[in-house]
XYZ file of C-alpha atoms in Angstrom:
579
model
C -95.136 78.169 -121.223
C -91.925 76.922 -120.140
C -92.134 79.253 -116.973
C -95.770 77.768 -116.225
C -93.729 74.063 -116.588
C -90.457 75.512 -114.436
C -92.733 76.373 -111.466
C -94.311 72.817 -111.504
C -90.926 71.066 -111.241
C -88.921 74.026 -108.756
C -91.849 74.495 -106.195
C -90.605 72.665 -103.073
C -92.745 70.295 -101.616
C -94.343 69.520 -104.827
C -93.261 66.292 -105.896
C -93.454 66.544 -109.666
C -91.829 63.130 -110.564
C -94.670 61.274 -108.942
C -97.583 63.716 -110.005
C -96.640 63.728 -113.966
C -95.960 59.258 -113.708
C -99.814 58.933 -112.474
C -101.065 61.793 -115.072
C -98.908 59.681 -118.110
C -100.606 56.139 -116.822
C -103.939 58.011 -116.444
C -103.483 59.260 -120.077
C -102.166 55.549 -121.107
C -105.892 53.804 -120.178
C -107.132 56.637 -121.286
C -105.790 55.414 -124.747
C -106.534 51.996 -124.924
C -110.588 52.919 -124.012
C -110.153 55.174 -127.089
C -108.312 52.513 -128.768
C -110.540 49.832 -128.140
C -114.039 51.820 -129.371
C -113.422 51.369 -133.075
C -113.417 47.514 -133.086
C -115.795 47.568 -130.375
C -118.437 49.722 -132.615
C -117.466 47.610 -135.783
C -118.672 44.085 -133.860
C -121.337 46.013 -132.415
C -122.713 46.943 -136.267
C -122.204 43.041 -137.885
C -119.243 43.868 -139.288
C -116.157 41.829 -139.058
C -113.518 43.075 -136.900
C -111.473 40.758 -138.479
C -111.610 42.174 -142.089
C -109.280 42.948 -144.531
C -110.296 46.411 -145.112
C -107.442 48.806 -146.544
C -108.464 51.762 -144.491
C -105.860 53.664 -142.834
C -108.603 54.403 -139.626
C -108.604 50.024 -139.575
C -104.588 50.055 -138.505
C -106.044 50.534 -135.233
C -108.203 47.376 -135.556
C -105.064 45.327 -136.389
C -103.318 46.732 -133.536
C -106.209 46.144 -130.831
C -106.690 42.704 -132.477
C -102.883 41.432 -132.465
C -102.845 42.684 -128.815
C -105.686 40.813 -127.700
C -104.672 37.671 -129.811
C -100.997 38.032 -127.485
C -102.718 37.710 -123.975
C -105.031 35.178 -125.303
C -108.828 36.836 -125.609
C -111.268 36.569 -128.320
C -112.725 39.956 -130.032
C -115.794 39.328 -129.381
C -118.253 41.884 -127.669
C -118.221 41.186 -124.266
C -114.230 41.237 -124.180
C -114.139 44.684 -126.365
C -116.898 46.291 -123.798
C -114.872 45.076 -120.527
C -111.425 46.462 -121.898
C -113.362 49.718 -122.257
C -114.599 49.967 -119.209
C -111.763 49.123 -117.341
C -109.583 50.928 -118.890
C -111.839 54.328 -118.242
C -112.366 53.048 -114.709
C -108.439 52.884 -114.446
C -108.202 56.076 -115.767
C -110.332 57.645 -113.673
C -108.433 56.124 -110.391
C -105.033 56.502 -111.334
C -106.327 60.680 -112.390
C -107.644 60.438 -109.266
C -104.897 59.815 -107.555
C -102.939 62.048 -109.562
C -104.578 65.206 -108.482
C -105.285 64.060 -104.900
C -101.764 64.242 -104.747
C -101.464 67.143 -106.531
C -104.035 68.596 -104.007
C -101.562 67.396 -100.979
C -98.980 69.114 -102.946
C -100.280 72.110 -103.161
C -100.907 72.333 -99.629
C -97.218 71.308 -98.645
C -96.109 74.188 -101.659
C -98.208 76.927 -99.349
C -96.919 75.655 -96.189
C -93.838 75.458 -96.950
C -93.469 79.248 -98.708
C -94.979 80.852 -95.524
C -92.482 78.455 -93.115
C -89.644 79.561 -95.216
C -90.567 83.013 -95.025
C -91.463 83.248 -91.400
C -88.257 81.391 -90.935
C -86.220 84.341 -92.964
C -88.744 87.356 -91.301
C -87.238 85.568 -87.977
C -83.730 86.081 -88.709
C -83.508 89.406 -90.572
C -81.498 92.216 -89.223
C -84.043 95.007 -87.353
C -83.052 97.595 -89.978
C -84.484 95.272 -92.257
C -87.946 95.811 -91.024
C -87.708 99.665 -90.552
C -87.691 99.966 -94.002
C -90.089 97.667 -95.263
C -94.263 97.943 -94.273
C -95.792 94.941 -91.678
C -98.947 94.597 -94.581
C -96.073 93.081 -97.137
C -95.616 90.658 -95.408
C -99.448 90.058 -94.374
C -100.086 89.866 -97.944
C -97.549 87.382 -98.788
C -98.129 84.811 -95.634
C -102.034 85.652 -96.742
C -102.976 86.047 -100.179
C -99.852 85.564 -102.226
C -98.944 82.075 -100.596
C -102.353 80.677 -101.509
C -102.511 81.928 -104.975
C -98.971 80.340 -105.519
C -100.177 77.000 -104.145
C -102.536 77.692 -106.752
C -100.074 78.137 -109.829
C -98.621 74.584 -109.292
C -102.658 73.204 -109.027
C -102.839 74.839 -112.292
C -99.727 74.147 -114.144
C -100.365 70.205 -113.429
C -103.611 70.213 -115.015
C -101.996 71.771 -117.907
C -99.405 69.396 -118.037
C -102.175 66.523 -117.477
C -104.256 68.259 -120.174
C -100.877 68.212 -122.483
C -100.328 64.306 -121.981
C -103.930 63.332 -122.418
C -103.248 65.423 -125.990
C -100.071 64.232 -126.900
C -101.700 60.758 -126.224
C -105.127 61.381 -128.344
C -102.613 62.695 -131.427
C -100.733 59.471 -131.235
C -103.902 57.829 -131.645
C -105.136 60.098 -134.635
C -101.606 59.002 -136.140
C -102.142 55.740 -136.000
C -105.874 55.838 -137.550
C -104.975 58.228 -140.095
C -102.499 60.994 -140.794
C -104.504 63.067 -142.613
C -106.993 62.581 -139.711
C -103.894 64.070 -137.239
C -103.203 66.785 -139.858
C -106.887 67.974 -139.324
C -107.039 67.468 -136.023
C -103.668 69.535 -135.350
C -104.790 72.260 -137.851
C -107.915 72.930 -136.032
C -105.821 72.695 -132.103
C -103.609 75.143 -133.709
C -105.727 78.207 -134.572
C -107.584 77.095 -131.640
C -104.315 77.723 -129.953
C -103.278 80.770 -132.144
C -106.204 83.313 -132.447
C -106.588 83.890 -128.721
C -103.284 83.982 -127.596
C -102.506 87.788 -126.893
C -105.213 87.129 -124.516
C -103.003 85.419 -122.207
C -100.782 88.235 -122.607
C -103.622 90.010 -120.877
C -103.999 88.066 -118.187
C -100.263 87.706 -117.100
C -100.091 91.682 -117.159
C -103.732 91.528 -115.199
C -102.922 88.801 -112.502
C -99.295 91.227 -111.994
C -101.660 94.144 -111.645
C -103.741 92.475 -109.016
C -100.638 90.926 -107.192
C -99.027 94.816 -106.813
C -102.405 96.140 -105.950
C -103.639 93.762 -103.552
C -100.216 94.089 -101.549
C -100.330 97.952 -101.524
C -104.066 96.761 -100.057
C -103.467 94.986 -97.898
C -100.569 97.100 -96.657
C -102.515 100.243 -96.235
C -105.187 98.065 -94.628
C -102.813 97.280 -92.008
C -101.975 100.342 -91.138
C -105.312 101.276 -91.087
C -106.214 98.963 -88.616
C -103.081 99.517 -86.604
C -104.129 103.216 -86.170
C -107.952 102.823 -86.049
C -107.895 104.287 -82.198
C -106.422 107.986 -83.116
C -108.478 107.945 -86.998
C -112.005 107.703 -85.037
C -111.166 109.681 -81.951
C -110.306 112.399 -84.294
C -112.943 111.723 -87.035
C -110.555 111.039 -89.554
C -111.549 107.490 -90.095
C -114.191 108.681 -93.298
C -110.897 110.203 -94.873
C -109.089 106.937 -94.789
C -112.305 105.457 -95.576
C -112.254 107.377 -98.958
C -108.340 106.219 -99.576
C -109.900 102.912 -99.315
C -112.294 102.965 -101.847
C -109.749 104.522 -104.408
C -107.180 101.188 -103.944
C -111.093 99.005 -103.789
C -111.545 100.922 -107.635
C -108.081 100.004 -108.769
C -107.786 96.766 -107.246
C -111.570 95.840 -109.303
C -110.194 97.249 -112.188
C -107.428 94.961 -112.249
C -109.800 92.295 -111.766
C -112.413 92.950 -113.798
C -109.627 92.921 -116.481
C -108.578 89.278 -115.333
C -112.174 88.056 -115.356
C -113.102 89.456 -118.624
C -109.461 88.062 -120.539
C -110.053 84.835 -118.804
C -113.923 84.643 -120.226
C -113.096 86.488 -123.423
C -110.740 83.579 -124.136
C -113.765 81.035 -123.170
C -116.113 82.499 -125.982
C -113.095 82.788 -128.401
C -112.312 79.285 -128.261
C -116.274 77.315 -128.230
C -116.297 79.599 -131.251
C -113.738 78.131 -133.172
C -114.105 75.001 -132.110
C -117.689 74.884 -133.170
C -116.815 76.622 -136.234
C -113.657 74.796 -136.924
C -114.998 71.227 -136.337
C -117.855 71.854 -138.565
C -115.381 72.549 -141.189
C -113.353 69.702 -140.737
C -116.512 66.850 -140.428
C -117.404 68.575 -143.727
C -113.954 68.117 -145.151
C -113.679 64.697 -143.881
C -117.451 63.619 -145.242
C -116.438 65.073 -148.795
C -112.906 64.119 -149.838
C -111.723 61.157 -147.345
C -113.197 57.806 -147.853
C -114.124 56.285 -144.134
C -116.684 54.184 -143.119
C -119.659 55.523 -141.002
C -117.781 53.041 -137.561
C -114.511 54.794 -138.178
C -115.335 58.368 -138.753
C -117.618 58.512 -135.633
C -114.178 57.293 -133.880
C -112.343 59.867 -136.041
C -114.759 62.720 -134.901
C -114.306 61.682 -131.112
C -110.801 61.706 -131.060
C -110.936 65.055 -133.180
C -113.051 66.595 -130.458
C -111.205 64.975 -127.925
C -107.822 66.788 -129.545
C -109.471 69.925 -130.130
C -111.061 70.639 -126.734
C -108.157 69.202 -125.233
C -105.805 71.839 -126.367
C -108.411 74.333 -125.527
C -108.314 73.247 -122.208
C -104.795 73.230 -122.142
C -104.432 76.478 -123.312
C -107.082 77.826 -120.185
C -104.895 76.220 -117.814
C -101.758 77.951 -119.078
C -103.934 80.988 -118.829
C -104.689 80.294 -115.504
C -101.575 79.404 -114.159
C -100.437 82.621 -115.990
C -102.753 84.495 -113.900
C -101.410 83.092 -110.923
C -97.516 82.809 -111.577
C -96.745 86.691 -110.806
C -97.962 85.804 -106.520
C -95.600 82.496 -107.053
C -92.401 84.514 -107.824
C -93.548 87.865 -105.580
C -93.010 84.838 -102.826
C -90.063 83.734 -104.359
C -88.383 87.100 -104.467
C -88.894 88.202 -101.308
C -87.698 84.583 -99.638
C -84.721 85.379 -101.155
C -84.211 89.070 -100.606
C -85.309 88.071 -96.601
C -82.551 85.581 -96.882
C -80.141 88.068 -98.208
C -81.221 90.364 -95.318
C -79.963 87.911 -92.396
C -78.591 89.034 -89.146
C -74.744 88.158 -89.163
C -73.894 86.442 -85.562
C -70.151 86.641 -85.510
C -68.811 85.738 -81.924
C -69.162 82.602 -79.726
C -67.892 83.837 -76.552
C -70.442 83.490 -74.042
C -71.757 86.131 -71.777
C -72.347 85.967 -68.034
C -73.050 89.520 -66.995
C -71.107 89.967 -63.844
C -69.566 93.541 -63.875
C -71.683 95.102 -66.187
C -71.676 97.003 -69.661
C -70.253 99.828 -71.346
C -70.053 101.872 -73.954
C -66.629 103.487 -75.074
C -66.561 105.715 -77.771
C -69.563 104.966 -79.816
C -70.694 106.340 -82.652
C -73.465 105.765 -84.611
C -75.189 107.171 -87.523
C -78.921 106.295 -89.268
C -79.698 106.943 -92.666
C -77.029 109.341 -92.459
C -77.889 111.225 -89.882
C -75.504 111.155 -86.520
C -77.447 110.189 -83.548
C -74.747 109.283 -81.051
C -70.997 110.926 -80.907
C -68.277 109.283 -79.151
C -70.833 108.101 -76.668
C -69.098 106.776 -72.995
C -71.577 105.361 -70.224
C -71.142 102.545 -67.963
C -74.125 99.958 -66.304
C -72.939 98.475 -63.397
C -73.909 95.172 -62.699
C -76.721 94.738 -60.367
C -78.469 98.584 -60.462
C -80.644 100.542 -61.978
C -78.955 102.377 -64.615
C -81.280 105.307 -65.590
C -81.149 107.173 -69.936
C -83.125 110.459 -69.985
C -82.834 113.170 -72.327
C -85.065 115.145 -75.034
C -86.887 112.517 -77.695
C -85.213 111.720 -80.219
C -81.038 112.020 -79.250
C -80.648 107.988 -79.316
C -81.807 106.720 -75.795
C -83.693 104.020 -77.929
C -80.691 103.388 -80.336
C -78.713 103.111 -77.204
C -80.662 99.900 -75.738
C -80.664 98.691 -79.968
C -76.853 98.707 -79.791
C -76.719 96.787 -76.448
C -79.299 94.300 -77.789
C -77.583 93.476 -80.827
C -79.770 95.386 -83.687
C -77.396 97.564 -84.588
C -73.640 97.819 -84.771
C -71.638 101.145 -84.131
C -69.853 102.607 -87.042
C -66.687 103.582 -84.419
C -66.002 102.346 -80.630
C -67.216 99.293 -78.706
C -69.968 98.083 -76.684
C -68.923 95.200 -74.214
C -70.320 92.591 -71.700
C -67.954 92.272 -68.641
C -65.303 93.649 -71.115
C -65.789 91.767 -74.049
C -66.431 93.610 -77.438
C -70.174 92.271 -77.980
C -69.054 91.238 -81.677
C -67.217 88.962 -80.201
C -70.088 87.400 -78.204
C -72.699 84.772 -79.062
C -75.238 87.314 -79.682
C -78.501 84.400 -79.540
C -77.206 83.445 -76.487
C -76.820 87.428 -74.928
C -80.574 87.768 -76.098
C -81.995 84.864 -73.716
C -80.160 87.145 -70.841
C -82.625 89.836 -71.732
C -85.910 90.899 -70.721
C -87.058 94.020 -72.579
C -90.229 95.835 -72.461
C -90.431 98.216 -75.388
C -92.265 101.746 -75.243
C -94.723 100.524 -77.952
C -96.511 97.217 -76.222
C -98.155 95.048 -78.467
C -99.817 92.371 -76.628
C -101.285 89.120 -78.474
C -105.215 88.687 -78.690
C -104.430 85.696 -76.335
C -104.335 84.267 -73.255
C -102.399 85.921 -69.721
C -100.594 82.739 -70.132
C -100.136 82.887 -73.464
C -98.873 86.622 -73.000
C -95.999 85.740 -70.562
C -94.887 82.449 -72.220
C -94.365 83.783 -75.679
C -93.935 80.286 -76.776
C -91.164 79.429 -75.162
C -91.906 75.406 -74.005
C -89.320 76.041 -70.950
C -91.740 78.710 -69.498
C -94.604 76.532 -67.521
C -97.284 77.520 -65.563
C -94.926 77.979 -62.237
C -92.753 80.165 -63.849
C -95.461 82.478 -65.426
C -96.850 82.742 -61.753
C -93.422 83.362 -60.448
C -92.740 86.208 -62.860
C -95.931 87.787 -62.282
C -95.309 87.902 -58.745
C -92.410 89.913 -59.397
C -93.972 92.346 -61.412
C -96.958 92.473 -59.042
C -99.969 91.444 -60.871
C -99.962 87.945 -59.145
C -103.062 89.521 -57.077
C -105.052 90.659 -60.107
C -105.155 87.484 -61.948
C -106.210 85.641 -58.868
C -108.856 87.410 -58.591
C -109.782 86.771 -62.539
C -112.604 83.608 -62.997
C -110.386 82.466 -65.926
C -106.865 83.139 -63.819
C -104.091 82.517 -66.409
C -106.588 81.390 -69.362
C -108.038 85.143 -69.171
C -107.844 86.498 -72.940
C -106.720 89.954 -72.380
C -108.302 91.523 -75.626
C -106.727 92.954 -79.047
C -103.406 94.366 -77.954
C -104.535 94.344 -74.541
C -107.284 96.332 -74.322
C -109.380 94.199 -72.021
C -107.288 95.119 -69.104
C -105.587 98.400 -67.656
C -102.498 100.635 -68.866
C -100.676 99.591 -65.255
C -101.875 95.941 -66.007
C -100.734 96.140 -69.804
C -97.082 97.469 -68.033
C -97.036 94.875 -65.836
C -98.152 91.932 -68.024
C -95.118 93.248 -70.301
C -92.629 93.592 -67.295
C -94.150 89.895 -66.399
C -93.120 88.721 -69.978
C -89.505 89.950 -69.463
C -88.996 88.482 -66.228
C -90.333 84.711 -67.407
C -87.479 82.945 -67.907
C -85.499 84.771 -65.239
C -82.969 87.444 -67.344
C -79.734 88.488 -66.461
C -80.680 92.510 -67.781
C -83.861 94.040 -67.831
C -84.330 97.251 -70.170
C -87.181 99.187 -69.886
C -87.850 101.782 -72.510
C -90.214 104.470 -71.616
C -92.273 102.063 -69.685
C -93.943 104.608 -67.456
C -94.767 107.487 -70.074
C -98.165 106.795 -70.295
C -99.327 105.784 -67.038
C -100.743 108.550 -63.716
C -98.394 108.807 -60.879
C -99.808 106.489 -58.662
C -99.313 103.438 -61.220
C -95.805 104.803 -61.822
C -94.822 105.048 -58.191
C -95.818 101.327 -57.539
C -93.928 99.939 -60.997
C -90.856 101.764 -59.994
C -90.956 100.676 -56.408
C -90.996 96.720 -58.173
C -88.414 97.838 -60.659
C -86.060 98.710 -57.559
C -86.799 95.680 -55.789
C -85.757 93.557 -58.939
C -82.195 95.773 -58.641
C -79.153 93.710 -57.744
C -80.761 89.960 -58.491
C -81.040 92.092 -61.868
C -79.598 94.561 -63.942
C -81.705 97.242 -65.146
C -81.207 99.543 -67.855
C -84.447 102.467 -68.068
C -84.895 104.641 -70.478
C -87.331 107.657 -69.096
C -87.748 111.111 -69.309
C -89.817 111.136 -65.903
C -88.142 112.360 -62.892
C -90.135 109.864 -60.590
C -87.760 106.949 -62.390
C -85.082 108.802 -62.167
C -85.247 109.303 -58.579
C -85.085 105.472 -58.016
C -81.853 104.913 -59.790
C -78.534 104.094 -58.566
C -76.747 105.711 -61.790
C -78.482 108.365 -64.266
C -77.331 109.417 -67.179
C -78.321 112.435 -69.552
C -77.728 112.232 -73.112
C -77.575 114.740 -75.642
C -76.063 116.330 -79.075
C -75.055 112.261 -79.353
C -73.080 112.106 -75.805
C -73.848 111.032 -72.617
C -73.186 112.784 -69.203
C -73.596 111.466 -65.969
C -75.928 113.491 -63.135
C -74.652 112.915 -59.331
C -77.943 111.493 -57.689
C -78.550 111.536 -54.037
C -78.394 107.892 -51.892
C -82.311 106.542 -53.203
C -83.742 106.770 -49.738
C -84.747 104.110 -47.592
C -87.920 105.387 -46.839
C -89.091 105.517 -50.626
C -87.531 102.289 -51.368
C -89.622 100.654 -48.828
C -92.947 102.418 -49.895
């Protein structure tokens, strides 16, 4: 319980001070309608309100009476039936309030766990996401963010429920003792009976929080791979892993559903059974007047559902606490996982970069051994080797990802830890061997965002990388949606679009990994004919195993067993860089 209360008060955003003040006053008019019924039912029946009568249930009469004789009004009907009414109408628009803001709240608590998390996904080290599946974090931005937006919904309507009962005791205290003693007997094995079932459905909503994240992950990658799966038929394979998480992802829910329902049943049960005892109890051995134990038996109910209710919102919040602290957890293990920036010194990119003795190992395994290459300034510097022996962690160490375990990589001679690595990253336009273009606009494509990028500079970069022509051509120009992960346009276009995106914003370095592995000979002639015309206003670093790239560079270097040697090219000819 006091973990269903904790969330409530630490969930940012959720401004518990001002939700649990409107929930008290809602209970407080709440109260005095309760409060006022008795003498308003004894005038209503000829009796006098005013009577001496020794009844403990009658205290409550005095106290009504003497408040009412303070502000100046006279018991009579009318006066008892407004009191009543506005005191429930109060109630209802302060509760009102109270959970419109709790509704706010819970919206702000949602927001503000995905912006926090997005925030820390943003500024992770890259290892950090090698190791750890895209669908986890899906999941959490998705499903686990809204059902911990929930939790807090749920925990202040237990807490409401819990004042509105706290209230109704101190009512049944003041009528009668023995009246609170039955009406806490009966809340308590109300209470008492059912509660392993909310055992069950903490361990159930934890089942379906772990099982809907290894869903959704495995969905991901489903969907990420659907190409290959039905060009080779495999797709009714993964379809059958599918249904196997589907089974024990219902099994986890039909396990919520039927503790949450079971609970239900258990409690109208002894409630009904319960209440019948104590009316029967009441009737027999306590001597109240007709007036007074129809108050008595309100308030009773009022108690005894009330703590019910309580006890299904504790369930429910129980249910929903394990998505709550999956966010919480992995907020802080993304914070624990940020990049360390150590320099300041800026970078300008005049001479060039080099490597000098690097080393670098990955999980273990060596990939590069006192590794030595230069990139001059102003050329096209060209990587090729066999896959896999580090071209790829090469570019990583000169963007910052990585750091080598021995030697230096430096900017114009400065040790790049020493460099204002944020800074070093707006020099760079990279286009990565994997493209992943967004379902979006052309526009949207180049700009990534970035509010300094306008429409003259999107143009201007795709002029460079010669696709200025295509999109003219295009009814929608810039506002063209080029399809999921680009598939409404070419493989040369995709290329280009991505070599567009690099150039927006006019970089210092371009790297280009693998860029033209996938595309025929003509497309690849043309791209590296605009990749040599960029040379010299930029510096380009290309990592290809094609000879046509190759034979466009000013410096090429082959790496292997971890090292780096450099091949003597031939002048790039005239002819083919004017073709």
């Amino acid at each position: 319980m006091l973990g269903v209360i904790r969330i409530f008060f630490r969930a940012k955003e959720a401004s518990p001070w001002t939700v649990l003040l409107c929930l008290l006053v809602a209970s407080m008019f709440e109260g005095v309608g309760l409060a006022t019924l008795l003498p308003l039912l004894t005038v209503a029946t000829g009796n006098d309100v005013s009577g001496s009568d020794v009844s403990e249930a009658s205290a409550i009469n005095r106290i009504v009476l003497d408040a009412l004789d303070y502000v100046g009004l006279t018991p009579d009907l009318a006066v008892l039936i407004s009191i009543v009414v506005v005191a429930l109408v109060l109630k209802a628009v302060v509760n009102f309030v109270a959970m419109v803001h709790v509704g706010y709240s819970v919206a702000r608590v949602q927001t503000g766990l995905r912006t926090e998390l997005l925030k820390n996904l943003l500024r992770v080290r890259w290892s950090y996401f090698t190791t750890h599946p895209v669908g986890r974090f899906a999941n959490s931005m998705s499903t686990d963010a809204t059902r911990a937006g929930g939790t807090c919904r749920k925990a202040a309507e237990f807490l409401a429920n819990a004042i509105q009962t706290v209230v109704y005791l101190g009512l049944a205290l003041i009528m009668s003792w023995r009246l609170t003693l039955i009406a806490f007997a009966i809340g308590g094995l109300v209470l008492l009976v059912p509660t392993y079932l909310v055992q069950v459905s903490r361990k159930a909503g934890q089942k379906q929080t772990d099982r809907t994240r290894q869903f959704v992950s495995f969905l991901t990658d489903v969907l990420n791979n659907i190409r290959p799966l039905k060009a080779m038929g495999k797709h009714a394979n993964f379809s059958a892993l599918l249904d196997r998480k589907i089974v024990l992802l219902r099994k986890a829910l039909r396990r919520q559903v039927l503790s949450v329902q079971s609970l239900q049943a258990m409690q109208d049960i002894l409630i009904a059974l319960a209440t019948g005892v104590g009316f029967y109890v009441a009737l027999e051995y306590a001597s109240f007047g007709a007036t007074e134990l129809l108050v008595m038996g309100l308030i009773i109910l009022k108690i005894v559902k009330n703590m019910a209710t309580v006890q299904r919102h504790y369930q429910n919040a129980v249910l929903l606490e394990s998505p709550y602290y999956a966010m919480e957890n992995l907020i802080e293990e993304t914070d624990r996982a940020q990049e360390v920036l150590h320099g300041g010194v800026p970078a300008e990119l005049r001479e060039g970069c080099s490597f000098e003795n690097v080393r670098f190992a990955y999980d273990g395994k060596e990939v590069l051994k006192d590794l030595s290459l230069e990139i001059p300034a102003g050329q096209v510097t060209v990587l090729t080797g066999m896959s896999g022996v580090g071209k790829t962690t090469v570019a990583d160490l000169l963007l910052g990802f990585f750091e080598p375990d021995s030697g230096e990589v430096r900017v114009d001679g400065v040790p790049l830890s020493q460099i204002d690595i944020t800074r070093w990253r707006h020099m760079i336009g990279y286009v990565p061997q994997e493209l992943s273009l967004l379902h979006d606009t052309i526009f949207a494509n180049v700009a990534l965002g970035d509010p300094e990028v306008d429409e003259p500079e999107v143009l201007r970069a795709l002029e460079m990388a010669g696709l200025a022509g295509f999109v003219e051509t295009l009814p929608d120009g810039l506002k063209t949606r080029v399809g999921e992960k680009g598939s409404q346009i070419s493989g040369g276009q995709r290329q280009r679009l991505a070599l567009a995106r690099a150039l927006a914003g006019r970089p210092r370095l371009l790297i280009l990994d693998e860029v033209t592995s996938a595309l025929d000979s003509e497309t690849e002639d043309a791209l590296c004919v605009t990749f040599r015309r960029l040379a010299g206003d930029l510096t380009i670093l290309a990592i290809s195993h094609r000879p046509r790239l190759v034979d466009f560079a000013d410096r090429v270097y082959q790496l292997a067993d971890g090292r780096a040697s450099r091949i003597v090219q031939p002048p790039v000819l005239a002819a083919s860089q004017d073709a």
